Coordinates of N, CA and C in Angstrom, one line a residue:
X114 N 12.9 -7.3 33.0 CA 12.6 -6.8 31.7 C 11.8 -7.8 30.9
X115 N 10.6 -7.4 30.3 CA 9.8 -8.3 29.5 C 10.4 -8.4 28.1
X116 N 9.9 -9.4 27.3 CA 10.4 -9.5 25.9 C 9.7 -8.4 25.1
X117 N 8.4 -8.2 25.2 CA 7.7 -7.3 24.3 C 6.8 -6.3 25.1
X118 N 6.9 -5.1 24.8 CA 6.0 -4.0 25.4 C 5.1 -3.6 24.3
X119 N 3.8 -3.8 24.5 CA 2.8 -3.2 23.5 C 2.3 -1.9 24.0
X120 N 2.3 -0.9 23.1 CA 1.9 0.4 23.4 C 0.7 0.8 22.4
X121 N -0.4 1.2 22.9 CA -1.5 1.7 22.1 C -2.0 3.0 22.7
X122 N -2.3 4.0 21.9 CA -2.8 5.3 22.3 C -4.3 5.3 21.7
X123 N -5.2 5.5 22.6 CA -6.6 5.4 22.2 C -7.3 6.8 22.3
X124 N -8.1 7.1 21.3 CA -8.8 8.4 21.3 C -10.3 8.1 20.9
X125 N -11.1 8.0 21.9 CA -12.6 7.9 21.7 C -12.9 6.7 20.7
X126 N -12.3 5.6 20.9 CA -12.6 4.4 20.1 C -12.7 3.1 21.0
X127 N -13.4 3.2 22.1 CA -13.3 2.1 23.1 C -13.8 0.8 22.5
X128 N -14.8 0.9 21.7 CA -15.3 -0.4 21.1 C -14.3 -1.1 20.2
X129 N -13.6 -0.3 19.4 CA -12.5 -0.8 18.6 C -11.3 -1.2 19.4
X130 N -11.0 -0.4 20.4 CA -9.9 -0.7 21.3 C -9.9 -2.1 21.9
X131 N -11.0 -2.5 22.4 CA -11.1 -3.8 23.0 C -10.7 -4.9 22.0
X132 N -11.2 -4.8 20.8 CA -10.8 -5.8 19.8 C -9.3 -5.8 19.5
X133 N -8.8 -4.6 19.4 CA -7.3 -4.5 19.2 C -6.5 -5.1 20.3
X134 N -6.8 -4.8 21.5 CA -6.1 -5.3 22.7 C -6.2 -6.8 22.7
X135 N -7.4 -7.4 22.6 CA -7.6 -8.8 22.6 C -6.7 -9.5 21.6
X136 N -6.7 -9.0 20.4 CA -5.9 -9.6 19.3 C -4.4 -9.6 19.6
X137 N -3.9 -8.5 20.2 CA -2.5 -8.3 20.6 C -2.2 -9.3 21.7
X138 N -3.1 -9.4 22.7 CA -2.8 -10.3 23.8 C -2.7 -11.7 23.4
X139 N -3.5 -12.1 22.4 CA -3.4 -13.4 21.8 C -2.0 -13.7 21.2
X140 N -1.5 -12.7 20.5 CA -0.2 -12.8 19.8 C 0.9 -12.8 20.8
X141 N 0.7 -12.1 22.0 CA 1.8 -12.0 23.0 C 1.8 -13.2 24.0
X142 N 0.9 -14.1 23.8 CA 0.8 -15.2 24.8 C 2.0 -16.1 24.9
X143 N 2.8 -16.1 23.9 CA 4.0 -17.0 23.9 C 5.3 -16.3 24.5
X144 N 5.2 -15.1 25.0 CA 6.4 -14.4 25.5 C 6.0 -13.6 26.7
X145 N 7.0 -13.2 27.5 CA 6.7 -12.2 28.6 C 6.4 -10.9 28.0
X146 N 5.4 -10.2 28.5 CA 4.9 -9.0 27.8 C 4.2 -8.1 28.8
X147 N 4.0 -6.9 28.3 CA 3.2 -5.9 29.0 C 2.5 -5.0 28.0
X148 N 1.2 -4.7 28.2 CA 0.5 -3.8 27.3 C 0.1 -2.5 28.0
X149 N 0.5 -1.4 27.5 CA 0.2 -0.1 28.0 C -0.7 0.6 27.1
X150 N -1.9 1.1 27.7 CA -2.9 1.8 26.9 C -2.9 3.2 27.5
X151 N -2.7 4.2 26.6 CA -2.8 5.6 27.0 C -4.1 6.1 26.5
X152 N -5.0 6.6 27.3 CA -6.3 7.1 26.9 C -6.3 8.6 26.7
X153 N -6.3 9.0 25.4 CA -6.3 10.4 25.1 C -7.7 11.0 24.9
X154 N -8.7 10.1 25.1 CA -10.1 10.6 24.8 C -10.9 10.7 26.0
X155 N -12.2 10.6 25.8 CA -13.2 10.9 26.9 C -14.3 9.8 26.9
X156 N -14.0 8.7 26.2 CA -15.1 7.7 26.2 C -14.9 6.4 27.0
X157 N -13.9 6.5 27.9 CA -13.7 5.3 28.8 C -12.8 4.3 28.3
X158 N -11.8 4.6 27.4 CA -10.9 3.7 26.9 C -10.0 3.1 28.0
X159 N -9.8 4.0 29.1 CA -9.0 3.5 30.2 C -9.7 2.4 30.9
X160 N -11.0 2.4 31.1 CA -11.7 1.3 31.7 C -11.6 0.0 31.0
X161 N -11.7 0.1 29.6 CA -11.5 -1.0 28.8 C -10.2 -1.7 29.0
X162 N -9.1 -0.9 29.0 CA -7.8 -1.4 29.1 C -7.6 -2.1 30.5
X163 N -8.1 -1.5 31.5 CA -8.0 -2.1 32.9 C -8.7 -3.4 33.0
X164 N -9.9 -3.4 32.4 CA -10.7 -4.6 32.4 C -10.0 -5.8 31.8
X165 N -9.2 -5.5 30.7 CA -8.5 -6.5 30.0 C -7.1 -6.8 30.6
X166 N -6.8 -6.2 31.7 CA -5.6 -6.5 32.4 C -4.4 -5.7 32.0
X167 N -4.6 -4.6 31.2 CA -3.5 -3.8 30.7 C -3.2 -2.7 31.8
X168 N -2.0 -2.1 31.6 CA -1.7 -0.9 32.4 C -2.3 0.2 31.6
X169 N -3.3 0.9 32.3 CA -4.0 2.0 31.6 C -3.7 3.3 32.2
X170 N -3.6 4.4 31.4 CA -3.3 5.7 31.9 C -4.2 6.7 31.2
X171 N -4.7 7.7 31.9 CA -5.5 8.8 31.3 C -4.6 10.0 31.2
X172 N -4.7 10.6 30.0 CA -3.9 11.9 29.7 C -4.9 13.0 29.7
X173 N -4.7 14.0 30.6 CA -5.6 15.1 30.7 C -5.6 16.0 29.6
X174 N -4.5 16.1 28.9 CA -4.4 17.0 27.7 C -3.8 16.3 26.6
X175 N -4.4 16.3 25.5 CA -4.0 15.5 24.3 C -3.0 16.3 23.5
X176 N -1.7 15.9 23.7 CA -0.6 16.6 23.0 C 0.0 15.8 21.9
X177 N -0.7 14.7 21.5 CA -0.3 13.9 20.3 C 0.3 12.6 20.7
X178 N 0.4 11.7 19.7 CA 0.9 10.4 19.9 C 2.3 10.2 20.4
X179 N 3.3 10.9 19.7 CA 4.7 10.7 20.1 C 5.0 10.9 21.5
X180 N 4.5 12.0 22.1 CA 4.8 12.4 23.5 C 4.4 11.2 24.5
X181 N 3.2 10.8 24.4 CA 2.7 9.7 25.3 C 3.4 8.4 25.0
X182 N 3.6 8.1 23.7 CA 4.3 6.9 23.3 C 5.7 6.8 23.9
X183 N 6.4 7.9 23.8 CA 7.8 8.0 24.4 C 7.8 7.8 25.9
X184 N 6.8 8.4 26.5 CA 6.7 8.2 28.0 C 6.5 6.8 28.3
X185 N 5.6 6.1 27.6 CA 5.4 4.7 27.9 C 6.6 3.8 27.7
X186 N 7.3 4.1 26.6 CA 8.5 3.3 26.3 C 9.6 3.6 27.3
X187 N 9.7 4.8 27.9 CA 10.7 5.0 28.9 C 10.3 4.4 30.3
X188 N 9.0 4.3 30.5 CA 8.5 3.9 31.8 C 8.5 2.3 32.0
X189 N 8.4 1.6 30.9 CA 8.3 0.2 30.9 C 9.4 -0.4 30.0
X190 N 10.3 -1.2 30.6 CA 11.4 -1.7 29.9 C 11.1 -3.0 29.2
X191 N 11.7 -3.2 28.0 CA 11.4 -4.4 27.2 C 12.5 -4.6 26.2
X192 N 12.6 -5.8 25.6 CA 13.6 -6.0 24.5 C 13.0 -5.5 23.2
X193 N 11.7 -5.6 23.0 CA 11.0 -5.1 21.8 C 9.9 -4.2 22.2
X194 N 9.6 -3.3 21.3 CA 8.4 -2.3 21.5 C 7.5 -2.6 20.3
X195 N 6.3 -2.9 20.6 CA 5.2 -3.2 19.6 C 4.2 -2.0 19.7
X196 N 4.2 -1.2 18.6 CA 3.3 -0.1 18.5 C 2.1 -0.5 17.7
X197 N 0.9 -0.3 18.2 CA -0.3 -0.6 17.4 C -1.4 0.4 17.6
X198 N -2.2 0.6 16.6 CA -3.3 1.5 16.7 C -4.5 0.8 17.4
X199 N -5.4 1.7 17.9 CA -6.6 1.2 18.6 C -7.7 0.7 17.6
X200 N -7.4 0.8 16.3 CA -8.4 0.4 15.3 C -7.9 -0.7 14.4
X201 N -7.0 -1.6 14.9 CA -6.6 -2.7 14.1 C -6.8 -4.0 14.9
X202 N -6.9 -5.1 14.1 CA -7.0 -6.4 14.7 C -5.8 -7.3 14.1
X203 N -4.9 -7.8 14.9 CA -3.8 -8.6 14.4 C -4.3 -9.9 13.9
X204 N -3.8 -10.4 12.8 CA -4.1 -11.8 12.3 C -3.3 -12.8 13.1
X205 N -3.8 -14.0 13.1 CA -3.1 -15.1 13.8 C -1.7 -15.3 13.3
X206 N -0.7 -15.3 14.2 CA 0.7 -15.5 13.8 C 1.4 -14.3 13.4
X207 N 0.7 -13.1 13.5 CA 1.3 -11.9 13.0 C 2.6 -11.5 13.7
X208 N 2.6 -11.6 15.1 CA 3.8 -11.2 15.8 C 5.0 -12.2 15.6
X209 N 4.7 -13.5 15.5 CA 5.7 -14.5 15.2 C 6.3 -14.2 13.9
X210 N 5.5 -13.8 12.9 CA 6.0 -13.6 11.6 C 6.9 -12.3 11.6
X211 N 6.5 -11.3 12.3 CA 7.3 -10.0 12.3 C 8.6 -10.3 13.0
X212 N 8.6 -11.1 14.1 CA 9.9 -11.3 14.8 C 10.8 -12.2 14.0
X213 N 10.3 -12.9 13.0 CA 11.1 -13.8 12.2 C 11.9 -13.0 11.1
X214 N 11.5 -11.8 10.9 CA 12.1 -10.9 9.9 C 13.4 -10.3 10.4
X215 N 14.6 -10.5 9.8 CA 15.8 -10.0 10.4 C 16.1 -8.6 10.2
X216 N 15.3 -7.8 10.9 CA 15.4 -6.3 10.8 C 15.0 -5.7 12.1
X217 N 15.7 -4.7 12.6 CA 15.4 -4.1 13.9 C 14.1 -3.3 13.9
X218 N 13.6 -2.9 12.7 CA 12.4 -2.2 12.6 C 11.5 -2.9 11.6
X219 N 10.4 -3.4 12.0 CA 9.5 -4.1 11.1 C 8.1 -3.5 11.1
X220 N 7.6 -3.0 10.0 CA 6.3 -2.5 9.9 C 5.4 -3.4 9.1
X221 N 4.1 -3.5 9.5 CA 3.2 -4.5 8.9 C 2.2 -3.9 8.0
X222 N 1.9 -4.6 6.9 CA 0.8 -4.1 6.0 C -0.5 -4.3 6.7
X223 N -1.4 -3.3 6.6 CA -2.7 -3.4 7.3 C -3.8 -3.3 6.2
X224 N -4.7 -4.2 6.1 CA -5.7 -4.3 5.1 C -6.8 -3.3 5.5
X225 N -7.2 -2.4 4.6 CA -8.2 -1.5 4.8 C -9.6 -2.1 4.4
X226 N -10.7 -1.6 4.9 CA -12.0 -2.1 4.5 C -12.3 -2.1 3.0
X227 N -11.7 -1.1 2.3 CA -11.9 -1.1 0.9 C -11.0 -2.0 0.0
X228 N -10.2 -2.8 0.7 CA -9.4 -3.8 0.0 C -8.0 -3.4 -0.3
X229 N -7.5 -2.2 0.0 CA -6.2 -1.8 -0.3 C -5.4 -1.8 1.1
X230 N -4.1 -1.7 1.0 CA -3.2 -1.8 2.1 C -2.6 -0.5 2.5
X231 N -2.6 -0.2 3.8 CA -1.6 0.9 4.3 C -0.3 0.2 4.3
X232 N 0.7 1.0 3.9 CA 2.1 0.4 3.9 C 2.5 -0.3 2.6
X233 N 1.6 -0.2 1.6 CA 1.9 -1.0 0.4 C 3.0 -0.4 -0.5
X234 N 3.4 0.9 -0.1 CA 4.4 1.5 -0.9 C 5.8 0.8 -0.9
X235 N 6.1 0.1 0.2 CA 7.3 -0.7 0.3 C 8.5 0.2 0.5
X236 N 9.7 -0.4 0.4 CA 10.9 0.2 0.8 C 11.9 -0.1 -0.4
X237 N 12.9 0.9 -0.5 CA 13.9 0.6 -1.6 C 15.0 -0.2 -1.0
X238 N 16.1 -0.4 -1.8 CA 17.2 -1.3 -1.4 C 18.0 -0.8 -0.1
X239 N 17.8 0.5 0.2 CA 18.5 1.1 1.4 C 17.6 1.1 2.6
X240 N 16.4 0.5 2.5 CA 15.5 0.5 3.6 C 14.7 1.8 3.8
X241 N 14.7 2.6 2.7 CA 14.0 3.9 2.8 C 12.6 3.7 2.2
X242 N 11.5 4.1 2.9 CA 10.2 4.0 2.4 C 10.0 4.8 1.1
X243 N 9.4 4.2 0.1 CA 9.2 4.9 -1.2 C 8.0 5.9 -1.1
X244 N 8.2 7.0 -1.8 CA 7.1 7.9 -1.8 C 6.7 8.0 -3.3
X245 N 5.6 7.4 -3.6 CA 5.1 7.4 -5.0 C 4.6 8.7 -5.5
X246 N 4.0 9.5 -4.6 CA 3.4 10.8 -4.9 C 4.4 11.8 -4.6
X247 N 5.1 12.4 -5.6 CA 6.3 13.2 -5.3 C 6.0 14.6 -4.8
X248 N 5.0 15.2 -5.5 CA 4.8 16.7 -5.2 C 3.5 17.0 -4.6
X249 N 2.9 16.0 -4.0 CA 1.6 16.2 -3.3 C 1.7 15.8 -1.9
X250 N 2.0 16.7 -1.0 CA 2.2 16.3 0.4 C 1.0 15.5 1.0
X251 N -0.2 15.9 0.8 CA -1.4 15.3 1.4 C -1.5 13.8 0.9
X252 N -1.3 13.6 -0.4 CA -1.3 12.3 -0.9 C -0.1 11.4 -0.4
X253 N 1.0 12.1 -0.3 CA 2.2 11.4 0.2 C 1.9 10.9 1.6
X254 N 1.3 11.8 2.4 CA 1.0 11.4 3.8 C 0.1 10.2 3.9
X255 N -0.9 10.1 3.0 CA -1.7 8.9 2.9 C -0.9 7.7 2.6
X256 N 0.1 7.8 1.7 CA 0.9 6.6 1.4 C 1.7 6.2 2.6
X257 N 2.1 7.1 3.4 CA 3.0 6.8 4.5 C 2.2 6.3 5.8
X258 N 1.0 6.7 5.9 CA 0.3 6.6 7.1 C 0.3 5.2 7.8
X259 N 0.4 4.2 7.0 CA 0.3 2.9 7.5 C 1.5 2.4 8.2
X260 N 2.6 3.1 8.2 CA 3.9 2.6 8.7 C 3.8 2.1 10.1
X261 N 3.2 2.9 11.0 CA 3.1 2.4 12.4 C 1.7 2.0 12.8
X262 N 0.9 1.6 11.9 CA -0.4 1.0 12.4 C 0.0 -0.2 13.2
X263 N 1.0 -1.0 12.8 CA 1.6 -2.0 13.6 C 3.1 -2.0 13.3
X264 N 3.9 -1.8 14.3 CA 5.4 -1.8 14.1 C 6.1 -2.4 15.3
X265 N 7.1 -3.2 15.0 CA 7.9 -3.9 16.0 C 9.3 -3.3 15.9
X266 N 9.7 -2.8 17.0 CA 11.0 -2.1 17.0 C 11.9 -2.6 18.2
X267 N 13.1 -2.9 17.9 CA 14.0 -3.4 18.9 C 14.4 -2.2 19.8
X268 N 14.5 -2.5 21.1 CA 14.7 -1.4 22.1 C 16.0 -0.6 21.8
X269 N 17.1 -1.2 21.3 CA 18.3 -0.4 21.1 C 18.1 0.6 20.0
X270 N 17.3 0.3 19.0 CA 17.1 1.3 18.0 C 16.2 2.5 18.5
X271 N 15.2 2.1 19.3 CA 14.4 3.2 19.9 C 15.2 4.1 20.7
X272 N 16.1 3.6 21.6 CA 16.9 4.4 22.5 C 18.0 5.2 21.7
X273 N 18.4 4.6 20.6 CA 19.4 5.3 19.8 C 18.9 6.7 19.3
X274 N 17.6 6.7 19.0 CA 17.0 7.9 18.5 C 16.2 8.7 19.5
X275 N 16.2 8.2 20.7 CA 15.4 8.8 21.8 C 13.9 8.8 21.4
X276 N 13.5 7.7 20.8 CA 12.1 7.6 20.5 C 11.6 8.5 19.3
X277 N 10.3 8.9 19.4 CA 9.7 9.6 18.3 C 9.9 11.1 18.5
X278 N 9.8 11.9 17.4 CA 9.9 13.3 17.4 C 8.6 13.9 18.0
X279 N 8.7 14.4 19.2 CA 7.5 14.9 19.9 C 7.0 16.2 19.3
X280 N 7.7 16.8 18.4 CA 7.1 18.0 17.8 C 6.0 17.7 16.8
X281 N 6.0 16.5 16.4 CA 4.9 16.0 15.5 C 3.8 15.3 16.3
X282 N 2.6 15.7 16.1 CA 1.5 15.2 17.0 C 0.8 14.0 16.4
X283 N 0.4 14.0 15.2 CA -0.4 13.0 14.6 C 0.1 12.2 13.4
X284 N 0.9 12.9 12.6 CA 1.3 12.4 11.3 C 2.8 12.6 11.1
X285 N 3.4 11.8 10.3 CA 4.8 11.9 9.8 C 5.8 11.6 10.8
X286 N 5.5 11.4 12.1 CA 6.5 11.0 13.0 C 7.0 9.6 12.7
X287 N 6.1 8.8 12.2 CA 6.4 7.4 11.8 C 7.5 7.4 10.7
X288 N 7.2 8.2 9.7 CA 8.1 8.2 8.5 C 9.4 8.9 8.9
X289 N 9.3 9.9 9.8 CA 10.5 10.5 10.3 C 11.4 9.5 11.0
X290 N 10.8 8.7 11.8 CA 11.6 7.7 12.6 C 12.3 6.7 11.6
X291 N 11.6 6.2 10.6 CA 12.2 5.3 9.7 C 13.3 6.0 8.9
X292 N 13.1 7.3 8.6 CA 14.2 8.0 7.8 C 15.4 8.2 8.6
X293 N 15.2 8.6 9.9 CA 16.4 8.7 10.8 C 17.2 7.5 10.9
X294 N 16.5 6.3 11.0 CA 17.2 5.0 11.0 C 17.9 4.8 9.7
X295 N 17.2 5.0 8.6 CA 17.9 4.7 7.3 C 19.1 5.6 7.1
X296 N 19.0 6.8 7.6 CA 20.1 7.8 7.5 C 21.4 7.3 8.1
X297 N 21.3 6.4 9.1 CA 22.5 5.8 9.7 C 22.7 4.4 9.4
X298 N 22.0 3.9 8.3 CA 22.2 2.6 7.8 C 21.3 1.5 8.5
X299 N 20.3 1.9 9.2 CA 19.4 0.9 9.8 C 18.1 0.8 9.0
X300 N 17.9 -0.3 8.3 CA 16.8 -0.4 7.4 C 15.5 -0.8 8.1
X301 N 14.4 -0.5 7.5 CA 13.0 -0.9 7.9 C 12.5 -1.9 7.0
X302 N 12.0 -3.0 7.5 CA 11.4 -4.1 6.7 C 9.9 -4.0 6.8
X303 N 9.3 -4.4 5.7 CA 7.9 -4.4 5.6 C 7.4 -5.9 5.6
X304 N 6.5 -6.2 6.6 CA 5.9 -7.5 6.7 C 4.7 -7.5 5.9
X305 N 4.4 -8.6 5.3 CA 3.2 -8.8 4.5 C 2.0 -8.7 5.4
X306 N 0.8 -8.6 4.9 CA -0.5 -8.5 5.5 C -0.6 -9.2 6.9
X307 N -0.6 -8.4 8.0 CA -0.6 -8.9 9.3 C -1.7 -8.4 10.2
X308 N -2.5 -7.5 9.7 CA -3.6 -6.9 10.5 C -4.7 -6.3 9.6
X309 N -5.9 -6.2 10.2 CA -7.0 -5.6 9.5 C -7.4 -4.3 10.2
X310 N -7.7 -3.3 9.4 CA -8.1 -2.0 9.9 C -9.6 -2.0 10.1
X311 N -10.0 -1.7 11.3 CA -11.4 -1.8 11.7 C -12.1 -0.4 11.5
X312 N -11.4 0.6 11.2 CA -12.0 1.9 10.9 C -12.2 2.8 12.2
X313 N -12.7 4.0 12.0 CA -12.9 4.9 13.1 C -13.5 6.2 12.6
X314 N -13.8 7.1 13.6 CA -14.5 8.3 13.2 C -13.6 9.3 12.5
X315 N -14.1 10.2 11.7 CA -13.2 11.2 11.0 C -12.6 12.1 12.0
X316 N -11.5 12.7 11.5 CA -10.8 13.6 12.4 C -11.5 14.9 12.7
X317 N -11.3 15.5 13.9 CA -11.9 16.7 14.2 C -11.1 17.9 13.6
X318 N -11.7 19.1 13.6 CA -11.1 20.3 13.1 C -9.7 20.5 13.8
X319 N -9.6 20.3 15.1 CA -8.4 20.4 15.8 C -7.3 19.4 15.3
X320 N -7.7 18.2 15.1 CA -6.8 17.2 14.7 C -6.3 17.5 13.3
X321 N -7.1 18.0 12.4 CA -6.7 18.3 11.1 C -5.7 19.5 11.1
X322 N -5.9 20.4 12.0 CA -4.9 21.5 12.1 C -3.6 21.0 12.7
X323 N -3.6 20.1 13.6 CA -2.4 19.5 14.1 C -1.7 18.7 13.0
X324 N -2.4 18.0 12.2 CA -1.8 17.3 11.1 C -1.1 18.2 10.1
X325 N -1.8 19.3 9.8 CA -1.2 20.3 8.9 C 0.2 20.8 9.4
X326 N 0.2 21.1 10.7 CA 1.5 21.5 11.3 C 2.6 20.4 11.2
X327 N 2.2 19.2 11.3 CA 3.1 18.1 11.2 C 3.7 18.0 9.8
X328 N 2.8 18.2 8.8 CA 3.3 18.2 7.4 C 4.3 19.3 7.2
X329 N 4.0 20.5 7.7 CA 5.0 21.6 7.5 C 6.3 21.3 8.2
X330 N 6.2 20.8 9.4 CA 7.5 20.5 10.1 C 8.3 19.4 9.4
X331 N 7.6 18.4 9.0 CA 8.3 17.3 8.3 C 9.1 17.8 7.1
X332 N 8.4 18.5 6.2 CA 9.1 19.0 5.0 C 10.1 20.1 5.3
X333 N 10.0 20.8 6.4 CA 11.0 21.7 6.8 C 12.3 20.9 7.3
X334 N 12.0 19.9 8.1 CA 13.1 19.1 8.7 C 13.9 18.3 7.6
X335 N 13.2 17.7 6.7 CA 13.8 16.9 5.7 C 13.8 17.5 4.3
X336 N 14.9 17.6 3.7 CA 15.1 18.1 2.3 C 15.6 16.9 1.5
X337 N 15.0 16.7 0.4 CA 15.3 15.5 -0.4 C 15.3 15.8 -1.9
X338 N 16.0 14.9 -2.6 CA 16.0 15.0 -4.0 C 14.9 14.1 -4.6
X339 N 13.9 14.6 -5.3 CA 12.8 13.8 -5.8 C 13.2 13.0 -6.9
X340 N 12.7 11.7 -6.9 CA 12.9 10.8 -8.0 C 11.5 10.3 -8.4
X341 N 11.5 9.4 -9.4 CA 10.3 8.8 -9.9 C 9.4 8.2 -8.8
X342 N 10.0 7.3 -8.1 CA 9.3 6.5 -7.1 C 9.9 6.4 -5.7
X343 N 11.0 7.2 -5.5 CA 11.7 7.2 -4.2 C 12.4 8.5 -4.0
X344 N 13.2 8.6 -3.1 CA 14.0 9.8 -2.9 C 15.3 9.5 -2.2
X345 N 16.3 10.3 -2.4 CA 17.6 10.2 -1.7 C 17.7 11.3 -0.6
X346 N 18.1 11.0 0.5 CA 18.2 12.0 1.6 C 19.3 13.0 1.2
X347 N 19.0 14.3 1.3 CA 20.0 15.3 1.0 C 20.7 15.8 2.3
X348 N 19.9 16.0 3.3 CA 20.4 16.5 4.6 C 19.4 16.2 5.6
X349 N 19.8 16.2 6.9 CA 18.9 16.0 8.0 C 19.1 17.2 8.9
X350 N 18.0 17.9 9.2 CA 18.1 19.0 10.1 C 18.4 18.6 11.5
X351 N 19.0 19.4 12.3 CA 19.3 19.1 13.7 C 18.0 19.0 14.5

């Protein structure tokens, strides 16, 4: 069993993917590790991953990030799982800093090209991510989106919840995972600026439709009491 398993799902961003993998490989140099790249696109991301020495796999049908991420986590054993997007570049010392934080789930702030951070909403005293935009699901999604741009999760937590909710394809599965953890008293910590977002193409019509279904599922699954800048869990659906 290796110390850290890196998992990245790529979708038609092979130029960005190479930068992401190289930055993660540099951060993993001090521990036993494996990087798995799942290619959901058609631009040769698989070839990039293999060239860089990663385990690369091609998915013939794109059913979303959680399904293939869960498969990779089940197939390759490790003490830690490092999830990262194909359009980020880790800063020097990022992984060491994340591992130094005493929390089984650590998400990192990612600097956007326009100068703001994904993940800047932070967490309350119970480890629950704050939702600043209370009654606007689309805006709330934007506030949450940065949670798993880079995330380091201890294996026992991942297995406790059987990974990500595969009913969600593109959005909200990150927030859902952190909420399920918080519900049983496992907090999520937020690491300061640890990566840069290198950008990517806009979403397709199909991806936008998948995202809308995720939004509907998330709000159906979770019912909460709205507050000024956070919320309290009311119930969790089965």
